Short mmCIF file of C-alpha atoms and ligand atoms in Angstrom, two decimals:
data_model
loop_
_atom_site.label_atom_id
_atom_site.label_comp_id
_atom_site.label_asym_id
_atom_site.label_seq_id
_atom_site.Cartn_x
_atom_site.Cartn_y
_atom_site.Cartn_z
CA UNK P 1 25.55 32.15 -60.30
CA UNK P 2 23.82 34.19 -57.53
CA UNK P 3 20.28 33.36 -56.38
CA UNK P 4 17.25 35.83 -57.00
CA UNK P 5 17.25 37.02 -53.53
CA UNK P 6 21.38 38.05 -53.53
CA UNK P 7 20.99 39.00 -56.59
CA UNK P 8 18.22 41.31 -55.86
CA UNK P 9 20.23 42.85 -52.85
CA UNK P 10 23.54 42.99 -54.69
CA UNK P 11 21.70 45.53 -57.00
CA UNK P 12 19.48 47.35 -54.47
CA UNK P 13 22.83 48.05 -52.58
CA UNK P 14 24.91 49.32 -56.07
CA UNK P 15 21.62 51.46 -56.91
CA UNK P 16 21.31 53.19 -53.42
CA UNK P 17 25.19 53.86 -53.36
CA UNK P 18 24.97 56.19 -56.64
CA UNK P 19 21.79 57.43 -56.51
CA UNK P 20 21.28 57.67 -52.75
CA UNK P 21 17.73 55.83 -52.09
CA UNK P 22 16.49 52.62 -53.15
CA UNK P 23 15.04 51.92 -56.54
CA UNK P 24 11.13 51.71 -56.53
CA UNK P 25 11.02 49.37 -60.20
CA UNK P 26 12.13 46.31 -61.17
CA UNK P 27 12.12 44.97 -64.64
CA UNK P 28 13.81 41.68 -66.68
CA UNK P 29 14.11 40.71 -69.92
CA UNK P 30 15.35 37.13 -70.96
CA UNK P 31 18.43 36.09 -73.19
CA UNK P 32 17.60 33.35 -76.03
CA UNK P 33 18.95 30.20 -77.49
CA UNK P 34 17.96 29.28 -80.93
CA UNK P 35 17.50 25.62 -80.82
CA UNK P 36 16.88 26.00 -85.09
CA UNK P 37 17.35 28.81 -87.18
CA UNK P 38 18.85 31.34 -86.12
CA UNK P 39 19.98 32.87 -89.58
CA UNK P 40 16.41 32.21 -91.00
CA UNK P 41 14.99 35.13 -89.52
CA UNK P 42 16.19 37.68 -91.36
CA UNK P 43 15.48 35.43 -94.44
CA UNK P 44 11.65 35.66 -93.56
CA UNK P 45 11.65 31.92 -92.11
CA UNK P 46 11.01 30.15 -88.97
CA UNK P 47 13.15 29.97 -85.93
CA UNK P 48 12.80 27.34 -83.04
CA UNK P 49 13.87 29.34 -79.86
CA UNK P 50 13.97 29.56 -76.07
CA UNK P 51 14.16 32.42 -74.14
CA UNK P 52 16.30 31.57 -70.84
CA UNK P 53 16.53 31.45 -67.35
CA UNK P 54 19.92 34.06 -67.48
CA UNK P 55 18.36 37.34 -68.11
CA UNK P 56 18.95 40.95 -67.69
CA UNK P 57 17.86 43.45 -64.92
CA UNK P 58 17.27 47.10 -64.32
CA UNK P 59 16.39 48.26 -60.89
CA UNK P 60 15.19 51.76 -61.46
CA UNK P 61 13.53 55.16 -60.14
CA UNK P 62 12.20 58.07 -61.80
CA UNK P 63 14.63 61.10 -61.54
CA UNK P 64 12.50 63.87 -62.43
CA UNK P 65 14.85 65.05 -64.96
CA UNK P 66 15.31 64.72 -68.50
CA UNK P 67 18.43 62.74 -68.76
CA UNK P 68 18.38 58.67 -67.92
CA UNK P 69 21.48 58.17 -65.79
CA UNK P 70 22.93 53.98 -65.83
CA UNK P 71 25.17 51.90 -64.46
CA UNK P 72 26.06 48.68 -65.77
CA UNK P 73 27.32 46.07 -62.97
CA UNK P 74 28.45 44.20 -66.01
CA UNK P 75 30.80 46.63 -67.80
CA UNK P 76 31.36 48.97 -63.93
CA UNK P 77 30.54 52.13 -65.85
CA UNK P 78 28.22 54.42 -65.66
CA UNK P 79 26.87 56.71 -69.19
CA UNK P 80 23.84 58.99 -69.13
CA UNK P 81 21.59 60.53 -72.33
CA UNK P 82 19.26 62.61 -72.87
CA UNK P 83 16.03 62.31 -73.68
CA UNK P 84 15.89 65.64 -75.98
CA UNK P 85 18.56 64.79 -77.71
CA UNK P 86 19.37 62.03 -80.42
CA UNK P 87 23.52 61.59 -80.25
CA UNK P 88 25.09 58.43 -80.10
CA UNK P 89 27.72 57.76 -77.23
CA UNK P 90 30.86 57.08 -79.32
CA UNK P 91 32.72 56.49 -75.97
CA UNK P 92 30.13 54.24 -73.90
CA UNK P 93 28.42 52.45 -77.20
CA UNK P 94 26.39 50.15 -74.92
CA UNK P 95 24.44 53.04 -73.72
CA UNK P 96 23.27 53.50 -77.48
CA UNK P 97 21.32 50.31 -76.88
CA UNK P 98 18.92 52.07 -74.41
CA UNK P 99 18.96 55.53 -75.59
CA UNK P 100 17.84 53.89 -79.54
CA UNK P 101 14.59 52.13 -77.43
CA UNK P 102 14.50 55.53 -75.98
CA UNK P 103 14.46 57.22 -79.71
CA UNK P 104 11.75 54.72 -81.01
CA UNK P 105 9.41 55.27 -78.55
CA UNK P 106 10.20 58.77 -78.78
CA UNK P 107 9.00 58.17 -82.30
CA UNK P 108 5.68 56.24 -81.45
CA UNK P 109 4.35 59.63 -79.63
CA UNK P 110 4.82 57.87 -75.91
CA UNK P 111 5.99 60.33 -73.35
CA UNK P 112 9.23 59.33 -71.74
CA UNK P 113 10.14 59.76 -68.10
CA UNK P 114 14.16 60.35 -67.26
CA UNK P 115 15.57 57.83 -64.92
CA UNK P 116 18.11 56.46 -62.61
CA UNK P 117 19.12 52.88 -62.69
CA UNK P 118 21.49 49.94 -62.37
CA UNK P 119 21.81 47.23 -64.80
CA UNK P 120 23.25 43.64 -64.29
CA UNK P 121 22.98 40.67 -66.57
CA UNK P 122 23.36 36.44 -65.73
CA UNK P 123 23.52 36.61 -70.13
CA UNK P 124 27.34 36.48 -71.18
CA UNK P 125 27.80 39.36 -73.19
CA UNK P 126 28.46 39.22 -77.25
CA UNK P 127 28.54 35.67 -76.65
CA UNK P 128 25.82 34.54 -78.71
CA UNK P 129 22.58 34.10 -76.29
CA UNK P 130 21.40 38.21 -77.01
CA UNK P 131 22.65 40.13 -74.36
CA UNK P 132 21.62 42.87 -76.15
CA UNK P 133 17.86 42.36 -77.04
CA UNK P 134 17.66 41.24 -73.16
CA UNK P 135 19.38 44.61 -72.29
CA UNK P 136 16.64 46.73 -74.66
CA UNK P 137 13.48 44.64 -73.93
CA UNK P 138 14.33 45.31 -70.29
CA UNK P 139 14.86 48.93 -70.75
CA UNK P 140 11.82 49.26 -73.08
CA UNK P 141 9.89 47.64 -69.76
CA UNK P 142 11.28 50.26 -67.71
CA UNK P 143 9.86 52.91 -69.85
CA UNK P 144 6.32 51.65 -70.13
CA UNK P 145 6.48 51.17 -66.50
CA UNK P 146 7.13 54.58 -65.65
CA UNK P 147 5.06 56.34 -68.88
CA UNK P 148 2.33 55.04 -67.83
CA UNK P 149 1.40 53.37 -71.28
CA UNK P 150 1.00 49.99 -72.53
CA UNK P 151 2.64 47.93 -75.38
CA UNK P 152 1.90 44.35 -76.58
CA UNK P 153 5.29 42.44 -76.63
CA UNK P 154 4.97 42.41 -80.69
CA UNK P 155 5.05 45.73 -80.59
CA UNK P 156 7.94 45.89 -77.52
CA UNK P 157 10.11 43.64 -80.07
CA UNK P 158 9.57 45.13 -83.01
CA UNK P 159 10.93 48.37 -81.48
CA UNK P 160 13.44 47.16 -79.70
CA UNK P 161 14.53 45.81 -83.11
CA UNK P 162 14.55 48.95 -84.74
CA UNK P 163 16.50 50.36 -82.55
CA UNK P 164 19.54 48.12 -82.51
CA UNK P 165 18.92 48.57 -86.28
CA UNK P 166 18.76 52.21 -86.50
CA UNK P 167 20.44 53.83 -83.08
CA UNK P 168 23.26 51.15 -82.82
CA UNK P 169 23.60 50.27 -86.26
CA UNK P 170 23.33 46.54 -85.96
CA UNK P 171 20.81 45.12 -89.30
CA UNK P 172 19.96 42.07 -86.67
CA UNK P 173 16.36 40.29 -87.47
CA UNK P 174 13.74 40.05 -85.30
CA UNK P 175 14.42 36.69 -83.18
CA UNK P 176 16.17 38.49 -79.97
CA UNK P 177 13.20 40.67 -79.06
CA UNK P 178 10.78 38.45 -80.00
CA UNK P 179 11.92 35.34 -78.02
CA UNK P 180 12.70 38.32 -74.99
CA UNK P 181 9.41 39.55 -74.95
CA UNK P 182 7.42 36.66 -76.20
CA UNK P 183 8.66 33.84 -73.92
CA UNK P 184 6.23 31.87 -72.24
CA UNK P 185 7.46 29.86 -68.67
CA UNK P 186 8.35 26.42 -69.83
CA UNK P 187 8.32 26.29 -73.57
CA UNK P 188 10.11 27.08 -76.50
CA UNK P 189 8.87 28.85 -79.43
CA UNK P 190 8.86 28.24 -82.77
CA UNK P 191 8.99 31.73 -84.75
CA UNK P 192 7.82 32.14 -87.92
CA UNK P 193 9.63 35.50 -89.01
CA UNK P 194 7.13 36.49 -91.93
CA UNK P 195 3.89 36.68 -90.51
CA UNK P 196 5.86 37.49 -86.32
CA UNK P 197 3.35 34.74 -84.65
CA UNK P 198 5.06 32.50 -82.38
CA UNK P 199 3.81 28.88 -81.30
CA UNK P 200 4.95 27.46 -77.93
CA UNK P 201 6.44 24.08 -78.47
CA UNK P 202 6.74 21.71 -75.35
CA UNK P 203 9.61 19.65 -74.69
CA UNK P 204 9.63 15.87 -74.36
CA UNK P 205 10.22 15.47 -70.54
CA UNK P 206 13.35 13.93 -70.10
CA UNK P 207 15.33 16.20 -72.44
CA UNK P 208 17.63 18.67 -71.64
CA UNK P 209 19.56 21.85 -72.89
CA UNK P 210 22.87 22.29 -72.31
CA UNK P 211 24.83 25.60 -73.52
CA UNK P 212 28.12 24.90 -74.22
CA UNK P 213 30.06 28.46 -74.11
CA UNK P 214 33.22 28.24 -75.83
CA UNK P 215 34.64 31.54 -74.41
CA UNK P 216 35.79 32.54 -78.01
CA UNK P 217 34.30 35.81 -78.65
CA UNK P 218 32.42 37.20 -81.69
CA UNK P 219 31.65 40.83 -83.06
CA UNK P 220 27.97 40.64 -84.36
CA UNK P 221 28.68 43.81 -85.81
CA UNK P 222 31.27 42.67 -87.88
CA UNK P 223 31.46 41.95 -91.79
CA UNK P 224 30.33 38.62 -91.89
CA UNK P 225 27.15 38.73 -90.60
CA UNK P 226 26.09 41.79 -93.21
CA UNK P 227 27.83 39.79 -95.86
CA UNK P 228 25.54 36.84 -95.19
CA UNK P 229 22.68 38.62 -95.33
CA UNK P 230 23.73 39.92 -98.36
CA UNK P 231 24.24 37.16 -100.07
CA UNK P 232 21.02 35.83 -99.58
CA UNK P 233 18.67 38.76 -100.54
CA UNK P 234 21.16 38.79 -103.55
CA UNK P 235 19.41 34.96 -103.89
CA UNK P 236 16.19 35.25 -103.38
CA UNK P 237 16.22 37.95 -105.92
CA UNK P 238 18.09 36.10 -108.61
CA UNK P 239 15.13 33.85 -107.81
CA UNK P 240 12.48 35.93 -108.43
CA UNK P 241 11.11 35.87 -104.43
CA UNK P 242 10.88 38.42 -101.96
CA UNK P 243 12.74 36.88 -99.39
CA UNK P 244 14.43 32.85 -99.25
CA UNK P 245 11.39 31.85 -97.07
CA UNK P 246 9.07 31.63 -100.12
CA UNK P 247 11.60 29.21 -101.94
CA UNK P 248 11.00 25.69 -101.56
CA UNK P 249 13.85 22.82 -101.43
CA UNK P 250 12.35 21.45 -104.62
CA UNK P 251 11.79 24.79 -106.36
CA UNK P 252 15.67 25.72 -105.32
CA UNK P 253 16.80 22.17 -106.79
CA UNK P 254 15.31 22.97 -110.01
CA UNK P 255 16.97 26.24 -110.45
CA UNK P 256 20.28 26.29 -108.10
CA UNK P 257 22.21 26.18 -110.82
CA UNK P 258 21.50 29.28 -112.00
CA UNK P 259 23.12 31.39 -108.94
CA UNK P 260 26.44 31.90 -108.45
CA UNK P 261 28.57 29.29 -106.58
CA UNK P 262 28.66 31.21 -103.31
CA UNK P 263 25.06 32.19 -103.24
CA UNK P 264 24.11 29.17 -104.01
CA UNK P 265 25.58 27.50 -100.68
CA UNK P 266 24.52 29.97 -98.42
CA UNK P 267 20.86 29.82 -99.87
CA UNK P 268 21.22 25.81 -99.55
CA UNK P 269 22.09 26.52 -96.28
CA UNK P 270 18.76 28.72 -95.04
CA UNK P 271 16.52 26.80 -97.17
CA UNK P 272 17.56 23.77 -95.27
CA UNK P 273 17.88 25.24 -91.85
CA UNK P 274 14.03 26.63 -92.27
CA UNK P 275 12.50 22.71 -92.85
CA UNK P 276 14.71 22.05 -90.15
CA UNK P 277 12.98 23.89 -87.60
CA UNK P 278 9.35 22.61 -88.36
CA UNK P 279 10.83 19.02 -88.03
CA UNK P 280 13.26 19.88 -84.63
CA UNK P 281 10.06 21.34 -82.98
CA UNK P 282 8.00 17.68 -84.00
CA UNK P 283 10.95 15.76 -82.72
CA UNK P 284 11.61 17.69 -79.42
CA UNK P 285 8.09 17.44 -78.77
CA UNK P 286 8.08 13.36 -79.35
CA UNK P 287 11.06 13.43 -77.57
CA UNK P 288 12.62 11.44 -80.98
CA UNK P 289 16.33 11.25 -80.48
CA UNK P 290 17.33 9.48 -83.70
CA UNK P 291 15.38 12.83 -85.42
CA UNK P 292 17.11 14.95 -82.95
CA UNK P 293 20.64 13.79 -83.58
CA UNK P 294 20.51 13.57 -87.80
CA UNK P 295 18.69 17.45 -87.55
CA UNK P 296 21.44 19.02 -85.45
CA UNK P 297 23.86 17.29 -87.40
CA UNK P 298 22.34 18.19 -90.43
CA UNK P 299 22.58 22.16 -88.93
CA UNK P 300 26.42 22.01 -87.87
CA UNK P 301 27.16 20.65 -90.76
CA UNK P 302 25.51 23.37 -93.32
CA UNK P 303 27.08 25.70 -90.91
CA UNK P 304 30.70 24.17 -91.82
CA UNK P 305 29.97 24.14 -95.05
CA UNK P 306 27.53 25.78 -96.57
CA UNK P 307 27.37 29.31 -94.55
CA UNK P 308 30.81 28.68 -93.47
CA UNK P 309 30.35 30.20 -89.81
CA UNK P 310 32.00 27.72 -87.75
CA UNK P 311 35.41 29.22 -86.23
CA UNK P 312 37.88 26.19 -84.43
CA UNK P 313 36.68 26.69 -81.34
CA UNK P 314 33.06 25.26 -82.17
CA UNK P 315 34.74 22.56 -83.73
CA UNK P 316 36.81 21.57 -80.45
CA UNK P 317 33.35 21.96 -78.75
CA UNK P 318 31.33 19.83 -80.84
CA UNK P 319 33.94 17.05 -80.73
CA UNK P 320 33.62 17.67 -76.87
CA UNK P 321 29.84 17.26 -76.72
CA UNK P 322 29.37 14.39 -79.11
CA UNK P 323 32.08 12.67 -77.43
CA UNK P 324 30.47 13.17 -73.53
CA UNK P 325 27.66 11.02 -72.03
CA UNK P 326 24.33 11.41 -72.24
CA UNK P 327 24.27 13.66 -75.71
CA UNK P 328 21.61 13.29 -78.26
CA UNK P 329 22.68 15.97 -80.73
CA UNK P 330 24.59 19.29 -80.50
CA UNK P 331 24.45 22.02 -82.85
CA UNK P 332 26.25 25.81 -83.06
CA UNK P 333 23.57 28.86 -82.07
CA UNK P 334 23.25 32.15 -82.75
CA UNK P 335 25.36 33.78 -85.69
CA UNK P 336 28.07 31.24 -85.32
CA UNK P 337 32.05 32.55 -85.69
CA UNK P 338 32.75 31.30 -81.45
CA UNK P 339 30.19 31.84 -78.73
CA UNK P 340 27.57 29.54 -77.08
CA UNK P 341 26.58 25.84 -78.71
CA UNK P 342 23.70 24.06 -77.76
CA UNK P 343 23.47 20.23 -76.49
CA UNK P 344 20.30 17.98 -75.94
CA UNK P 345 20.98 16.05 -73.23
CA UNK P 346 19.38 13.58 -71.49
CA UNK P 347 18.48 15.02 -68.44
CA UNK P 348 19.65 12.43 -66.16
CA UNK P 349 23.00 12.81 -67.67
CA UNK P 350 23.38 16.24 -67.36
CA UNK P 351 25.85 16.68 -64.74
CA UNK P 352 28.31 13.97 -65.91
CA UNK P 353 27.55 15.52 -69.63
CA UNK P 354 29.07 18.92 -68.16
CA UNK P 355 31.67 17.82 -66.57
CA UNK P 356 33.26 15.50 -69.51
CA UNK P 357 32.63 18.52 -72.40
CA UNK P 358 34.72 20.83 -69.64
CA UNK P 359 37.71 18.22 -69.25
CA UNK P 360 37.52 17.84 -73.20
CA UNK P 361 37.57 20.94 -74.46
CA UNK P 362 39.84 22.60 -71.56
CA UNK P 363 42.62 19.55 -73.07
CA UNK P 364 41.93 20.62 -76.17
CA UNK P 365 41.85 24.42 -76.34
CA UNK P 366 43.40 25.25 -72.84
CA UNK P 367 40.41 27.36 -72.12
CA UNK P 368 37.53 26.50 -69.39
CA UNK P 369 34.20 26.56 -71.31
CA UNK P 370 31.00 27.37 -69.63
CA UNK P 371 28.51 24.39 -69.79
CA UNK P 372 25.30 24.68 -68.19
CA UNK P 373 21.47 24.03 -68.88
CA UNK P 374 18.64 26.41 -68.97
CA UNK P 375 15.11 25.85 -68.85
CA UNK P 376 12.52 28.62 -71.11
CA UNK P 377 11.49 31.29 -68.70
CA UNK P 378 8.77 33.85 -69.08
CA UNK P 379 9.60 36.90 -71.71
CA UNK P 380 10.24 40.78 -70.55
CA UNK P 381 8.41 41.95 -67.40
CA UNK P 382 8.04 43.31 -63.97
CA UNK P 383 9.84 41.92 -61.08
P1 ADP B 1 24.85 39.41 -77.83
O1 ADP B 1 23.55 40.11 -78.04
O2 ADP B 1 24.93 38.12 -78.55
O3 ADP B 1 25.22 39.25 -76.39
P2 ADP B 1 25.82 41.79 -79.11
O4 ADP B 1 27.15 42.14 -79.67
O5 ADP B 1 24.63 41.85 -79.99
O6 ADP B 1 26.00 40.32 -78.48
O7 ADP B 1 25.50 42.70 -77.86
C1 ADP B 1 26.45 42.85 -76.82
C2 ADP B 1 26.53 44.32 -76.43
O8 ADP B 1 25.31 44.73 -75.75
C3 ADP B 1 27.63 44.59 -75.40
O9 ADP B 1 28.88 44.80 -76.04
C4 ADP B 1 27.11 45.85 -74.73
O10 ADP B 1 27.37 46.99 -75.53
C5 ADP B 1 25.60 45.65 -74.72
N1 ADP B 1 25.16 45.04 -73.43
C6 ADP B 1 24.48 43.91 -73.28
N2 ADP B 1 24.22 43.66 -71.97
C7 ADP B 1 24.76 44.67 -71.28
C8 ADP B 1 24.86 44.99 -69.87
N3 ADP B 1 24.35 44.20 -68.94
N4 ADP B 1 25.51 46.13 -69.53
C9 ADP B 1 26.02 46.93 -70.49
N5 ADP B 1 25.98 46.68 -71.80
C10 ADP B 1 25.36 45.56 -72.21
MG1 MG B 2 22.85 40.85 -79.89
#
């Protein structure tokens, strides 16, 4: 990975090449890891989460025109909207991601200013850590910066949100934005998804979190995810609640077996995975391994079998992890179905950690993970 200062240069030099002068803004929004959860957020529960050190950029100048002009360092294209109009980009769908914030804020009654600017992200893309909440939080930043107005992060996420909801068509909950534009410097968060307030949770010192990218790519967008969802607002409402979050595990014991098999699981599942993150964020703060390593368990192994989102690459990578030194529990994150897991680690152990779950899982799959740690970093901002 590049450091700040290269990094900073690599896209001063790619902004002034297109656009001819150097860009006067700088904004960032972090990528996330859900340490617990994850799937409880659109079921009105609580998420543990930490928004990370790889994060997205926009270097950026006002272009006194109507039309906001991009290119992505990431993808090496360039796609333009404009601000008076509301069409998606059938042929450049990433640029939907900005041009929805763009819509929604339309929408709030904040003027918008058309800009130039050059994107590049350190978050692997559709791999599971929220490339794409970094990648609206960030342009949302860039707006406010040059509108000249002012919104609270809640806000920031909640709109970013709706736009990935409404513009690109993805019916994600709210943990991306909110862990982007929430994130405090050195903590994660735990989320609680009804009421949106967020808690920073410290971590024991001596821990560590290690992704563990399996390279296996997932489409968020496809069936599955929707289908999940499904399933559980088709529980809750068998069980006479608004959303899962207001069912308890001894209220669902009593009454599981009225719901249909399937249902059933997957609301065993989120029911589960919500007391899970209330005890995860005691234990990380205790630094309790034992706790640790039977909740993560506990979480992989709902996600087997329960909400059946675990595709064979996460299962080469958690026999990888548990098998490597210095591991105190491992777990999938985000939607599941490939991308990034998550180790604890103890920190000492890190490097040797890495380098075994690399020579493991290369044997096994014949594909070179990605295993490094990240530390929480501050949410969506200025340069
Ligand atoms: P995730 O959010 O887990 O990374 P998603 O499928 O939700 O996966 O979002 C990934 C999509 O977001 C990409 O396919 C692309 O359209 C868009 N995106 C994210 N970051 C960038 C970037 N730096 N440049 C261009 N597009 C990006
Ligand atoms: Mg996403």
């Amino acid at each position: 990975m590049t450091t700040h200062p290269q990094r900073r240069q690599t896209l001063a030099e790619a902004f002034e090449a297109r656009f001819g002068t150097p860009p006067e803004l700088w904004c960032r929004a972090p990528g996330r890891v859900d340490l617990m959860g994850s799937h409880t957020d659109y079921n009105l529960g609580a998420v543990l989460t930490l928004p990370i050190g790889r994060d997205t950029w926009i270097a950026a100048s006002p272009n006194h025109t109507r039309s906001v002009r991009l290119h992505s360092l990431n993808l090496h294209t360039d796609a333009s909207f404009d601000l008076d109009t509301a069409d998606r980009n059938a042929d450049q769908p990433w640029i939907n991601y900005i041009h929805g914030v763009a819509e929604e804020l339309k929408a709030e009654g904040l003027p918008l200013v058309g800009f130039d600017g050059v994107i590049h992200s350190t978050v692997p893309l559709s791999s599971g850590l929220s490339s794409s909440a970094a990648l609206e939080c960030a342009a949302a930043t860039v707006f406010e910066a040059l509108g000249g107005w002012h919104l609270e992060p809640l806000q920031k996420a909640l709109l970013c949100q709706r736009a990935e909801n409404r513009f690109v068509g993805v019916n994600c909950g709210i943990l991306d934005q909110f862990t982007s534009t929430m994130g405090q410097d050195g903590c994660a968060l735990l989320l609680d998804c009804r009421d949106l307030s967020g808690q920073p949770v410290a971590i024991a010192h001596g821990l560590s979190i290690v992704i563990c990218d399996t390279r296996s790519k997932r489409e968020l967008a496809g069936t599955e995810y929707g289908e999940r969802r499904a399933q559980c607002e088709a529980g809750a409402r068998l069980l006479g609640a608004s959303a899962l979050r207001e069912v308890t595990p001894e209220q669902f014991a009593a009454r599981e077996h009225e719901l249909p098999a399937m249902v059933a699981k997957r609301c065993r599942f989120i029911i589960g995975e919500h007391a899970r993150v209330y005890a995860l964020a005691t234990a990380l703060a205790n630094g309790d391994r034992e706790a640790i390593r039977q909740l993560t368990a506990a979480s992989f192994d709902g996600a087997c079998h329960l909400y059946e989102i675990a595709a064979p690459a996460m299962h080469s990578m958690m026999a990888a992890m548990l098998a490597a030194p210095g591991v105190i529990g491992a777990r999938q994150a985000g939607a599941g179905f490939g991308g990034c897991m998550i180790a604890l680690v103890e920190s000492a152990s890190v490097d040797d950690f890495a380098a075994a779950v690399r020579t493991h899982y290369a044997a096994a799959t014949g594909t070179e993970p990605e295993i490094y740690p990240v530390t929480a970093a501050a949410g969506a901002g200025l340069i």
